[in-house]
Short mmCIF file of N, CA, C and O and ligand atoms in Angstrom, two decimals:
data_model
loop_
_atom_site.label_atom_id
_atom_site.label_comp_id
_atom_site.label_asym_id
_atom_site.label_seq_id
_atom_site.Cartn_x
_atom_site.Cartn_y
_atom_site.Cartn_z
N MET A 9 15.23 -24.19 14.17
CA MET A 9 15.59 -25.07 15.29
C MET A 9 14.34 -25.64 15.94
O MET A 9 13.26 -25.06 15.84
N LEU A 10 14.54 -26.79 16.60
CA LEU A 10 13.40 -27.41 17.29
C LEU A 10 13.27 -26.84 18.69
O LEU A 10 14.27 -26.74 19.41
N ILE A 11 12.05 -26.48 19.08
CA ILE A 11 11.80 -26.05 20.46
C ILE A 11 10.69 -26.92 21.05
O ILE A 11 9.92 -27.54 20.31
N ARG A 12 10.65 -26.99 22.38
CA ARG A 12 9.59 -27.76 23.02
C ARG A 12 8.28 -26.98 22.98
O ARG A 12 8.27 -25.76 23.15
N PHE A 13 7.19 -27.69 22.77
CA PHE A 13 5.86 -27.08 22.80
C PHE A 13 5.58 -26.51 24.19
O PHE A 13 5.89 -27.13 25.20
N LYS A 14 5.01 -25.30 24.23
CA LYS A 14 4.52 -24.73 25.49
C LYS A 14 3.08 -24.27 25.28
O LYS A 14 2.68 -24.01 24.15
N ARG A 15 2.36 -24.14 26.40
CA ARG A 15 0.94 -23.80 26.29
C ARG A 15 0.68 -22.51 25.52
O ARG A 15 -0.33 -22.38 24.83
N ASN A 16 1.59 -21.53 25.62
CA ASN A 16 1.35 -20.26 24.92
C ASN A 16 1.44 -20.42 23.39
O ASN A 16 1.08 -19.52 22.65
N LEU A 17 1.89 -21.60 22.93
CA LEU A 17 1.96 -21.86 21.49
C LEU A 17 0.85 -22.81 21.03
O LEU A 17 0.90 -23.36 19.93
N GLU A 18 -0.17 -22.95 21.90
CA GLU A 18 -1.22 -23.93 21.63
C GLU A 18 -1.93 -23.68 20.30
O GLU A 18 -2.14 -24.60 19.50
N LYS A 19 -2.30 -22.42 20.05
CA LYS A 19 -3.07 -22.09 18.83
C LYS A 19 -2.26 -22.44 17.57
O LYS A 19 -2.78 -23.07 16.65
N ILE A 20 -1.01 -22.02 17.58
CA ILE A 20 -0.19 -22.26 16.38
C ILE A 20 0.07 -23.76 16.21
O ILE A 20 0.07 -24.29 15.09
N ALA A 21 0.25 -24.46 17.33
CA ALA A 21 0.47 -25.91 17.25
C ALA A 21 -0.78 -26.60 16.69
O ALA A 21 -0.68 -27.50 15.85
N MET A 22 -1.96 -26.15 17.15
CA MET A 22 -3.19 -26.77 16.65
C MET A 22 -3.36 -26.48 15.16
O MET A 22 -3.79 -27.35 14.39
N GLY A 23 -3.01 -25.27 14.74
CA GLY A 23 -3.09 -24.93 13.31
C GLY A 23 -2.21 -25.86 12.49
O GLY A 23 -2.63 -26.38 11.45
N LEU A 24 -1.01 -26.13 12.97
CA LEU A 24 -0.09 -27.00 12.24
C LEU A 24 -0.59 -28.45 12.24
O LEU A 24 -0.60 -29.12 11.20
N LEU A 25 -1.02 -28.92 13.41
CA LEU A 25 -1.48 -30.32 13.49
C LEU A 25 -2.71 -30.56 12.62
O LEU A 25 -2.94 -31.67 12.14
N SER A 26 -3.50 -29.50 12.39
CA SER A 26 -4.74 -29.68 11.62
C SER A 26 -4.45 -30.05 10.15
O SER A 26 -5.34 -30.47 9.44
N PHE A 27 -3.19 -29.91 9.71
CA PHE A 27 -2.85 -30.33 8.34
C PHE A 27 -2.69 -31.85 8.24
O PHE A 27 -2.63 -32.39 7.14
N MET A 28 -2.60 -32.54 9.38
CA MET A 28 -2.52 -34.01 9.33
C MET A 28 -3.91 -34.55 8.96
O MET A 28 -4.91 -34.12 9.56
N PRO A 29 -3.99 -35.49 8.03
CA PRO A 29 -5.30 -36.00 7.61
C PRO A 29 -6.17 -36.48 8.78
O PRO A 29 -7.37 -36.26 8.77
N GLU A 30 -5.57 -37.10 9.79
CA GLU A 30 -6.38 -37.66 10.89
C GLU A 30 -6.74 -36.62 11.95
O GLU A 30 -7.37 -36.94 12.94
N GLU A 31 -6.33 -35.36 11.74
CA GLU A 31 -6.62 -34.31 12.73
C GLU A 31 -7.53 -33.22 12.16
O GLU A 31 -7.52 -32.09 12.63
N LYS A 32 -8.30 -33.57 11.16
CA LYS A 32 -9.18 -32.57 10.54
C LYS A 32 -10.35 -32.20 11.45
O LYS A 32 -10.84 -31.07 11.43
N ASP A 33 -10.81 -33.16 12.25
CA ASP A 33 -11.95 -32.92 13.12
C ASP A 33 -11.51 -32.11 14.36
O ASP A 33 -10.53 -32.47 15.02
N VAL A 34 -12.21 -31.00 14.64
CA VAL A 34 -11.78 -30.09 15.70
C VAL A 34 -11.74 -30.79 17.07
O VAL A 34 -10.82 -30.57 17.86
N LYS A 35 -12.72 -31.62 17.32
CA LYS A 35 -12.77 -32.33 18.62
C LYS A 35 -11.55 -33.25 18.78
O LYS A 35 -10.93 -33.33 19.83
N LYS A 36 -11.22 -33.94 17.71
CA LYS A 36 -10.05 -34.83 17.73
C LYS A 36 -8.77 -34.01 17.96
O LYS A 36 -7.91 -34.38 18.75
N LEU A 37 -8.70 -32.88 17.27
CA LEU A 37 -7.53 -32.00 17.37
C LEU A 37 -7.37 -31.48 18.81
O LEU A 37 -6.26 -31.46 19.36
N GLN A 38 -8.48 -31.09 19.42
CA GLN A 38 -8.42 -30.59 20.81
C GLN A 38 -7.97 -31.70 21.75
O GLN A 38 -7.18 -31.48 22.68
N ALA A 39 -8.47 -32.92 21.50
CA ALA A 39 -8.07 -34.05 22.35
C ALA A 39 -6.57 -34.34 22.17
O ALA A 39 -5.85 -34.62 23.14
N THR A 40 -6.09 -34.24 20.94
CA THR A 40 -4.68 -34.49 20.65
C THR A 40 -3.78 -33.50 21.38
O THR A 40 -2.80 -33.88 22.03
N ILE A 41 -4.12 -32.22 21.32
CA ILE A 41 -3.27 -31.21 21.94
C ILE A 41 -3.29 -31.37 23.47
O ILE A 41 -2.27 -31.23 24.14
N ARG A 42 -4.45 -31.74 24.00
CA ARG A 42 -4.55 -31.99 25.46
C ARG A 42 -3.64 -33.15 25.85
O ARG A 42 -2.95 -33.11 26.87
N GLU A 43 -3.64 -34.19 25.01
CA GLU A 43 -2.75 -35.34 25.28
C GLU A 43 -1.28 -34.89 25.35
O GLU A 43 -0.54 -35.32 26.22
N TYR A 44 -0.88 -34.04 24.40
CA TYR A 44 0.50 -33.56 24.40
C TYR A 44 0.80 -32.74 25.66
O TYR A 44 1.93 -32.73 26.14
N GLU A 45 -0.21 -32.07 26.19
CA GLU A 45 0.01 -31.25 27.40
C GLU A 45 0.07 -32.12 28.66
O GLU A 45 0.76 -31.78 29.61
N GLU A 46 -0.67 -33.24 28.65
CA GLU A 46 -0.87 -33.97 29.90
C GLU A 46 -0.18 -35.32 29.98
O GLU A 46 0.09 -35.80 31.08
N ASN A 47 0.09 -35.95 28.84
CA ASN A 47 0.63 -37.30 28.85
C ASN A 47 2.16 -37.25 28.80
O ASN A 47 2.74 -36.74 27.82
N ASP A 48 2.81 -37.76 29.82
CA ASP A 48 4.27 -37.69 29.91
C ASP A 48 4.98 -38.51 28.82
O ASP A 48 6.17 -38.34 28.60
N HIS A 49 4.24 -39.41 28.17
CA HIS A 49 4.86 -40.22 27.11
C HIS A 49 4.81 -39.52 25.75
O HIS A 49 5.36 -40.04 24.77
N LEU A 50 4.13 -38.40 25.67
CA LEU A 50 3.99 -37.68 24.40
C LEU A 50 4.75 -36.36 24.45
O LEU A 50 4.68 -35.63 25.45
N HIS A 51 5.50 -36.07 23.38
CA HIS A 51 6.29 -34.84 23.35
C HIS A 51 6.10 -34.17 21.99
O HIS A 51 6.35 -34.79 20.95
N LEU A 52 5.69 -32.92 22.04
CA LEU A 52 5.52 -32.16 20.80
C LEU A 52 6.66 -31.15 20.67
O LEU A 52 6.97 -30.44 21.64
N HIS A 53 7.29 -31.13 19.51
CA HIS A 53 8.37 -30.18 19.24
C HIS A 53 7.94 -29.31 18.05
O HIS A 53 7.29 -29.80 17.13
N LEU A 54 8.35 -28.05 18.09
CA LEU A 54 7.98 -27.13 17.02
C LEU A 54 9.24 -26.63 16.32
O LEU A 54 10.29 -26.47 16.96
N TRP A 55 9.11 -26.37 15.01
CA TRP A 55 10.26 -25.89 14.22
C TRP A 55 10.15 -24.37 14.12
O TRP A 55 9.20 -23.84 13.57
N LYS A 56 11.17 -23.67 14.68
CA LYS A 56 11.12 -22.21 14.71
C LYS A 56 12.25 -21.63 13.86
O LYS A 56 13.39 -22.08 13.96
N GLU A 57 11.90 -20.67 13.02
CA GLU A 57 12.91 -19.91 12.26
C GLU A 57 12.65 -18.44 12.54
O GLU A 57 11.59 -17.92 12.19
N GLY A 58 13.59 -17.76 13.19
CA GLY A 58 13.34 -16.38 13.64
C GLY A 58 12.17 -16.40 14.61
O GLY A 58 12.14 -17.20 15.55
N ASP A 59 11.16 -15.54 14.35
CA ASP A 59 9.98 -15.50 15.22
C ASP A 59 8.88 -16.45 14.75
O ASP A 59 7.82 -16.54 15.37
N ASP A 60 9.11 -17.12 13.64
CA ASP A 60 8.03 -17.90 13.03
C ASP A 60 8.11 -19.39 13.39
O ASP A 60 9.19 -19.99 13.33
N VAL A 61 6.96 -19.94 13.75
CA VAL A 61 6.86 -21.38 13.99
C VAL A 61 6.31 -22.01 12.72
O VAL A 61 5.18 -21.73 12.31
N LEU A 62 7.12 -22.85 12.06
CA LEU A 62 6.78 -23.31 10.71
C LEU A 62 6.41 -24.79 10.63
O LEU A 62 5.90 -25.24 9.61
N GLY A 63 6.69 -25.55 11.69
CA GLY A 63 6.40 -26.98 11.61
C GLY A 63 6.23 -27.59 12.99
O GLY A 63 6.54 -26.94 14.01
N ALA A 64 5.72 -28.82 13.01
CA ALA A 64 5.55 -29.52 14.27
C ALA A 64 5.86 -31.00 14.07
O ALA A 64 5.56 -31.57 13.01
N ILE A 65 6.49 -31.60 15.10
CA ILE A 65 6.74 -33.04 15.07
C ILE A 65 6.44 -33.59 16.46
O ILE A 65 6.95 -33.08 17.46
N GLY A 66 5.55 -34.57 16.50
CA GLY A 66 5.10 -35.11 17.78
C GLY A 66 5.53 -36.55 17.94
O GLY A 66 5.34 -37.36 17.01
N VAL A 67 6.14 -36.86 19.08
CA VAL A 67 6.64 -38.22 19.30
C VAL A 67 6.06 -38.82 20.57
O VAL A 67 5.61 -38.10 21.47
N GLN A 68 6.12 -40.16 20.62
CA GLN A 68 5.57 -40.88 21.76
C GLN A 68 6.58 -41.95 22.19
O GLN A 68 7.08 -42.71 21.33
N THR A 69 6.90 -42.00 23.47
CA THR A 69 7.73 -43.11 23.94
C THR A 69 6.80 -44.31 24.14
O THR A 69 5.95 -44.32 25.02
N VAL A 70 6.96 -45.30 23.25
CA VAL A 70 6.09 -46.48 23.27
C VAL A 70 6.46 -47.37 24.44
O VAL A 70 5.61 -47.91 25.14
N ASN A 71 7.77 -47.52 24.67
CA ASN A 71 8.28 -48.24 25.84
C ASN A 71 9.69 -47.73 26.09
O ASN A 71 10.09 -46.72 25.52
N ASP A 72 10.47 -48.42 26.93
CA ASP A 72 11.80 -47.92 27.29
C ASP A 72 12.76 -47.86 26.10
O ASP A 72 13.78 -47.17 26.16
N ASN A 73 12.43 -48.60 25.02
CA ASN A 73 13.37 -48.69 23.89
C ASN A 73 12.88 -48.06 22.60
O ASN A 73 13.65 -47.90 21.67
N GLN A 74 11.58 -47.77 22.54
CA GLN A 74 11.05 -47.36 21.23
C GLN A 74 10.32 -46.01 21.29
O GLN A 74 9.54 -45.75 22.21
N LEU A 75 10.62 -45.19 20.30
CA LEU A 75 9.98 -43.88 20.16
C LEU A 75 9.28 -43.82 18.81
O LEU A 75 9.89 -44.13 17.78
N MET A 76 8.00 -43.46 18.81
CA MET A 76 7.26 -43.39 17.55
C MET A 76 6.98 -41.94 17.16
O MET A 76 6.56 -41.15 18.01
N ILE A 77 7.23 -41.61 15.89
CA ILE A 77 6.85 -40.28 15.38
C ILE A 77 5.38 -40.36 14.97
O ILE A 77 5.03 -41.06 14.02
N ASN A 78 4.52 -39.67 15.69
CA ASN A 78 3.07 -39.75 15.44
C ASN A 78 2.57 -38.63 14.53
O ASN A 78 1.62 -38.84 13.78
N HIS A 79 3.15 -37.45 14.68
CA HIS A 79 2.69 -36.29 13.91
C HIS A 79 3.89 -35.60 13.25
O HIS A 79 4.94 -35.47 13.89
N LEU A 80 3.70 -35.18 12.01
CA LEU A 80 4.75 -34.42 11.32
C LEU A 80 4.05 -33.50 10.33
O LEU A 80 3.31 -33.96 9.45
N THR A 81 4.24 -32.20 10.48
CA THR A 81 3.51 -31.26 9.63
C THR A 81 4.28 -29.95 9.47
O THR A 81 4.97 -29.51 10.39
N VAL A 82 4.18 -29.39 8.26
CA VAL A 82 4.87 -28.13 7.93
C VAL A 82 3.84 -27.16 7.35
O VAL A 82 2.95 -27.58 6.57
N ASN A 83 3.95 -25.91 7.71
CA ASN A 83 3.10 -24.86 7.14
C ASN A 83 3.15 -24.94 5.60
O ASN A 83 4.25 -24.98 5.03
N PRO A 84 2.00 -24.98 4.93
CA PRO A 84 1.98 -25.17 3.47
C PRO A 84 2.83 -24.16 2.70
O PRO A 84 3.37 -24.48 1.64
N SER A 85 2.97 -22.93 3.23
CA SER A 85 3.77 -21.92 2.52
C SER A 85 5.27 -22.19 2.60
O SER A 85 6.06 -21.50 1.95
N HIS A 86 5.66 -23.14 3.45
CA HIS A 86 7.09 -23.39 3.66
C HIS A 86 7.48 -24.84 3.37
O HIS A 86 8.50 -25.32 3.86
N ARG A 87 6.65 -25.52 2.58
CA ARG A 87 6.97 -26.92 2.25
C ARG A 87 8.01 -26.99 1.13
O ARG A 87 8.29 -26.02 0.47
N ASP A 88 8.56 -28.19 0.96
CA ASP A 88 9.56 -28.46 -0.09
C ASP A 88 10.82 -27.62 0.07
O ASP A 88 11.49 -27.29 -0.89
N GLN A 89 11.10 -27.24 1.32
CA GLN A 89 12.35 -26.53 1.60
C GLN A 89 13.22 -27.33 2.57
O GLN A 89 14.15 -26.81 3.16
N GLY A 90 12.83 -28.57 2.80
CA GLY A 90 13.64 -29.44 3.65
C GLY A 90 13.31 -29.40 5.14
O GLY A 90 13.98 -30.05 5.94
N ILE A 91 12.26 -28.65 5.53
CA ILE A 91 11.96 -28.53 6.96
C ILE A 91 11.50 -29.87 7.56
O ILE A 91 11.95 -30.27 8.63
N GLY A 92 10.64 -30.58 6.83
CA GLY A 92 10.17 -31.88 7.33
C GLY A 92 11.35 -32.82 7.58
O GLY A 92 11.45 -33.47 8.63
N SER A 93 12.27 -32.88 6.61
CA SER A 93 13.45 -33.76 6.74
C SER A 93 14.35 -33.29 7.89
O SER A 93 14.89 -34.11 8.63
N GLN A 94 14.48 -31.98 8.04
CA GLN A 94 15.33 -31.47 9.13
C GLN A 94 14.73 -31.80 10.49
O GLN A 94 15.46 -32.09 11.45
N MET A 95 13.41 -31.76 10.60
CA MET A 95 12.79 -32.10 11.89
C MET A 95 13.05 -33.57 12.24
O MET A 95 13.36 -33.90 13.38
N ILE A 96 12.96 -34.44 11.22
CA ILE A 96 13.26 -35.86 11.47
C ILE A 96 14.72 -36.03 11.90
O ILE A 96 15.01 -36.75 12.86
N ALA A 97 15.62 -35.32 11.23
CA ALA A 97 17.05 -35.43 11.58
C ALA A 97 17.28 -34.95 13.03
O ALA A 97 18.06 -35.57 13.78
N GLU A 98 16.60 -33.88 13.43
CA GLU A 98 16.76 -33.35 14.80
C GLU A 98 16.23 -34.34 15.84
O GLU A 98 16.82 -34.52 16.90
N ILE A 99 15.09 -34.96 15.51
CA ILE A 99 14.53 -35.95 16.44
C ILE A 99 15.53 -37.10 16.62
O ILE A 99 15.75 -37.59 17.73
N HIS A 100 16.17 -37.50 15.53
CA HIS A 100 17.21 -38.54 15.63
C HIS A 100 18.36 -38.07 16.52
O HIS A 100 18.85 -38.82 17.36
N ARG A 101 18.76 -36.82 16.32
CA ARG A 101 19.88 -36.29 17.11
C ARG A 101 19.53 -36.31 18.62
O ARG A 101 20.35 -36.67 19.45
N ILE A 102 18.29 -35.96 18.93
CA ILE A 102 17.88 -35.86 20.33
C ILE A 102 17.67 -37.24 20.97
O ILE A 102 18.07 -37.48 22.09
N TYR A 103 17.02 -38.15 20.21
CA TYR A 103 16.51 -39.38 20.85
C TYR A 103 17.22 -40.67 20.45
O TYR A 103 17.01 -41.70 21.11
N ALA A 104 18.03 -40.66 19.36
CA ALA A 104 18.49 -41.94 18.82
C ALA A 104 19.43 -42.70 19.76
O ALA A 104 19.53 -43.92 19.69
N ASP A 105 20.10 -41.98 20.68
CA ASP A 105 20.97 -42.67 21.65
C ASP A 105 20.18 -43.63 22.51
O ASP A 105 20.64 -44.71 22.86
N LYS A 106 18.99 -43.20 22.87
CA LYS A 106 18.20 -43.96 23.85
C LYS A 106 17.11 -44.84 23.22
O LYS A 106 16.72 -45.86 23.80
N TYR A 107 16.63 -44.45 22.04
CA TYR A 107 15.45 -45.13 21.49
C TYR A 107 15.67 -45.57 20.04
O TYR A 107 16.34 -44.88 19.28
N ASP A 108 15.00 -46.69 19.67
CA ASP A 108 14.78 -47.01 18.26
C ASP A 108 13.65 -46.10 17.81
O ASP A 108 12.61 -46.07 18.45
N ILE A 109 13.85 -45.40 16.69
CA ILE A 109 12.84 -44.45 16.25
C ILE A 109 12.06 -45.05 15.09
O ILE A 109 12.65 -45.53 14.11
N VAL A 110 10.74 -45.06 15.22
CA VAL A 110 9.89 -45.63 14.17
C VAL A 110 8.78 -44.62 13.82
O VAL A 110 8.39 -43.83 14.67
N PRO A 111 8.31 -44.65 12.57
CA PRO A 111 7.23 -43.75 12.19
C PRO A 111 5.86 -44.40 12.40
O PRO A 111 5.74 -45.63 12.29
N SER A 112 4.85 -43.60 12.68
CA SER A 112 3.48 -44.13 12.69
C SER A 112 3.07 -44.40 11.24
O SER A 112 3.77 -43.99 10.30
N GLU A 113 1.95 -45.05 11.06
CA GLU A 113 1.47 -45.40 9.72
C GLU A 113 1.36 -44.15 8.84
O GLU A 113 1.79 -44.14 7.69
N SER A 114 0.82 -43.05 9.39
CA SER A 114 0.58 -41.86 8.56
C SER A 114 1.88 -41.11 8.23
O SER A 114 1.93 -40.35 7.27
N VAL A 115 2.92 -41.32 9.02
CA VAL A 115 4.19 -40.61 8.79
C VAL A 115 5.15 -41.46 7.95
O VAL A 115 6.12 -40.96 7.38
N LYS A 116 4.83 -42.76 7.85
CA LYS A 116 5.77 -43.74 7.30
C LYS A 116 6.30 -43.39 5.90
O LYS A 116 7.51 -43.42 5.66
N ALA A 117 5.41 -43.05 4.96
CA ALA A 117 5.84 -42.84 3.57
C ALA A 117 6.85 -41.70 3.50
O ALA A 117 7.91 -41.83 2.86
N PHE A 118 6.55 -40.59 4.18
CA PHE A 118 7.50 -39.46 4.14
C PHE A 118 8.79 -39.81 4.87
O PHE A 118 9.89 -39.48 4.41
N TYR A 119 8.66 -40.48 6.01
CA TYR A 119 9.83 -40.86 6.81
C TYR A 119 10.80 -41.71 5.97
O TYR A 119 12.00 -41.47 5.96
N GLU A 120 10.25 -42.69 5.27
CA GLU A 120 11.10 -43.58 4.45
C GLU A 120 11.77 -42.78 3.34
O GLU A 120 12.95 -42.97 3.05
N LYS A 121 11.03 -41.84 2.74
CA LYS A 121 11.62 -41.02 1.67
C LYS A 121 12.75 -40.14 2.23
O LYS A 121 13.82 -40.07 1.65
N ALA A 122 12.48 -39.50 3.38
CA ALA A 122 13.49 -38.61 3.98
C ALA A 122 14.75 -39.40 4.31
O ALA A 122 15.87 -38.94 4.10
N LYS A 123 14.55 -40.62 4.82
CA LYS A 123 15.69 -41.47 5.18
C LYS A 123 16.49 -41.87 3.94
O LYS A 123 17.70 -41.80 3.92
N ASP A 124 15.75 -42.26 2.87
CA ASP A 124 16.41 -42.67 1.63
C ASP A 124 17.19 -41.50 1.04
O ASP A 124 18.31 -41.67 0.58
N ASP A 125 16.59 -40.29 1.06
CA ASP A 125 17.28 -39.11 0.49
C ASP A 125 18.59 -38.86 1.22
O ASP A 125 19.59 -38.53 0.62
N LYS A 126 18.55 -39.05 2.56
CA LYS A 126 19.75 -38.78 3.36
C LYS A 126 20.87 -39.76 3.04
O LYS A 126 22.04 -39.44 3.11
N SER A 127 20.46 -41.00 2.64
CA SER A 127 21.50 -42.01 2.40
C SER A 127 22.06 -41.91 0.96
O SER A 127 22.97 -42.63 0.61
N GLN A 128 21.49 -41.01 0.13
CA GLN A 128 22.06 -40.82 -1.21
C GLN A 128 23.43 -40.13 -1.11
O GLN A 128 23.63 -39.33 -0.22
N PRO A 129 24.35 -40.41 -2.05
CA PRO A 129 25.65 -39.77 -1.99
C PRO A 129 25.54 -38.27 -2.26
O PRO A 129 24.62 -37.82 -2.87
C1 COA B 422 4.84 -34.26 4.75
C2 COA B 422 5.38 -32.87 5.10
C3 COA B 422 5.60 -32.76 6.60
C4 COA B 422 6.74 -32.68 4.38
O1 COA B 422 7.34 -31.46 4.81
P1 COA B 422 8.39 -30.65 3.89
O2 COA B 422 9.07 -29.64 4.74
O3 COA B 422 7.71 -30.18 2.67
O4 COA B 422 9.40 -31.84 3.51
P2 COA B 422 10.81 -31.75 2.77
O5 COA B 422 10.97 -30.40 2.16
O6 COA B 422 11.85 -32.21 3.72
O7 COA B 422 10.64 -32.87 1.65
C5 COA B 422 9.82 -32.64 0.52
C6 COA B 422 9.73 -33.92 -0.32
O8 COA B 422 8.88 -34.89 0.36
C7 COA B 422 7.84 -35.30 -0.53
N1 COA B 422 6.65 -35.64 0.26
C8 COA B 422 5.74 -34.81 0.81
N2 COA B 422 4.79 -35.50 1.46
C9 COA B 422 5.10 -36.81 1.31
C10 COA B 422 4.49 -38.02 1.74
N3 COA B 422 3.36 -38.02 2.47
N4 COA B 422 5.08 -39.19 1.41
C11 COA B 422 6.23 -39.21 0.69
N5 COA B 422 6.85 -38.09 0.24
C12 COA B 422 6.30 -36.90 0.55
C13 COA B 422 7.65 -34.10 -1.46
O9 COA B 422 7.01 -34.49 -2.64
C14 COA B 422 9.10 -33.67 -1.69
O10 COA B 422 9.70 -34.55 -2.60
P3 COA B 422 10.96 -34.11 -3.54
O11 COA B 422 12.07 -33.71 -2.61
O12 COA B 422 11.27 -35.36 -4.31
O13 COA B 422 10.45 -32.97 -4.38
C15 COA B 422 4.41 -31.77 4.59
O14 COA B 422 4.13 -31.99 3.23
C16 COA B 422 3.12 -31.69 5.36
O15 COA B 422 3.03 -31.00 6.37
N6 COA B 422 2.05 -32.40 4.89
C17 COA B 422 0.76 -32.34 5.56
C18 COA B 422 0.80 -33.12 6.84
C19 COA B 422 0.83 -34.62 6.58
O16 COA B 422 0.14 -35.11 5.70
N7 COA B 422 1.59 -35.36 7.40
C20 COA B 422 1.66 -36.79 7.24
C21 COA B 422 2.81 -37.21 6.38
S1 COA B 422 4.37 -36.88 7.23
#
């Protein structure tokens, strides 16, 4: 299930975000997590199964109508089990009433694939 990021999960969230190609640099990663803590337009959600946090999806309200998925990452030991796709589906469930949901450039390829897979019979 998706849970909201809290400060006590900072280390695990940073570990997950560091798998994004643009978050390899520690300084950049620290700035990113601070943004999620302080900027009201940014929301980080974590994927929890039992006691384990296995993924992260970060979104930004671009304006009153548009929400962008900026970060999407899954623990390497738990990939290819549908967690990335489930996180996207949950974000749609939470936000699609109010916002058009769009992927950032780095999330786009996976987002389009996840969407196409869902539309298969
Ligand atoms: C991308 C990512 C979040 C997918 O998570 P996941 O839980 O493994 O995703 P799912 O199990 O729902 O889907 C797996 C499928 O997506 C494909 N896939 C993985 N990364 C992809 C990408 N960047 N673009 C397109 N397809 C991708 C896999 O090959 C697999 O395909 P298959 O079903 O045909 O075998 C995960 O690979 C990850 O954390 N990558 C590192 C972070 C990253 O690069 N993020 C930016 C891209 S979102």
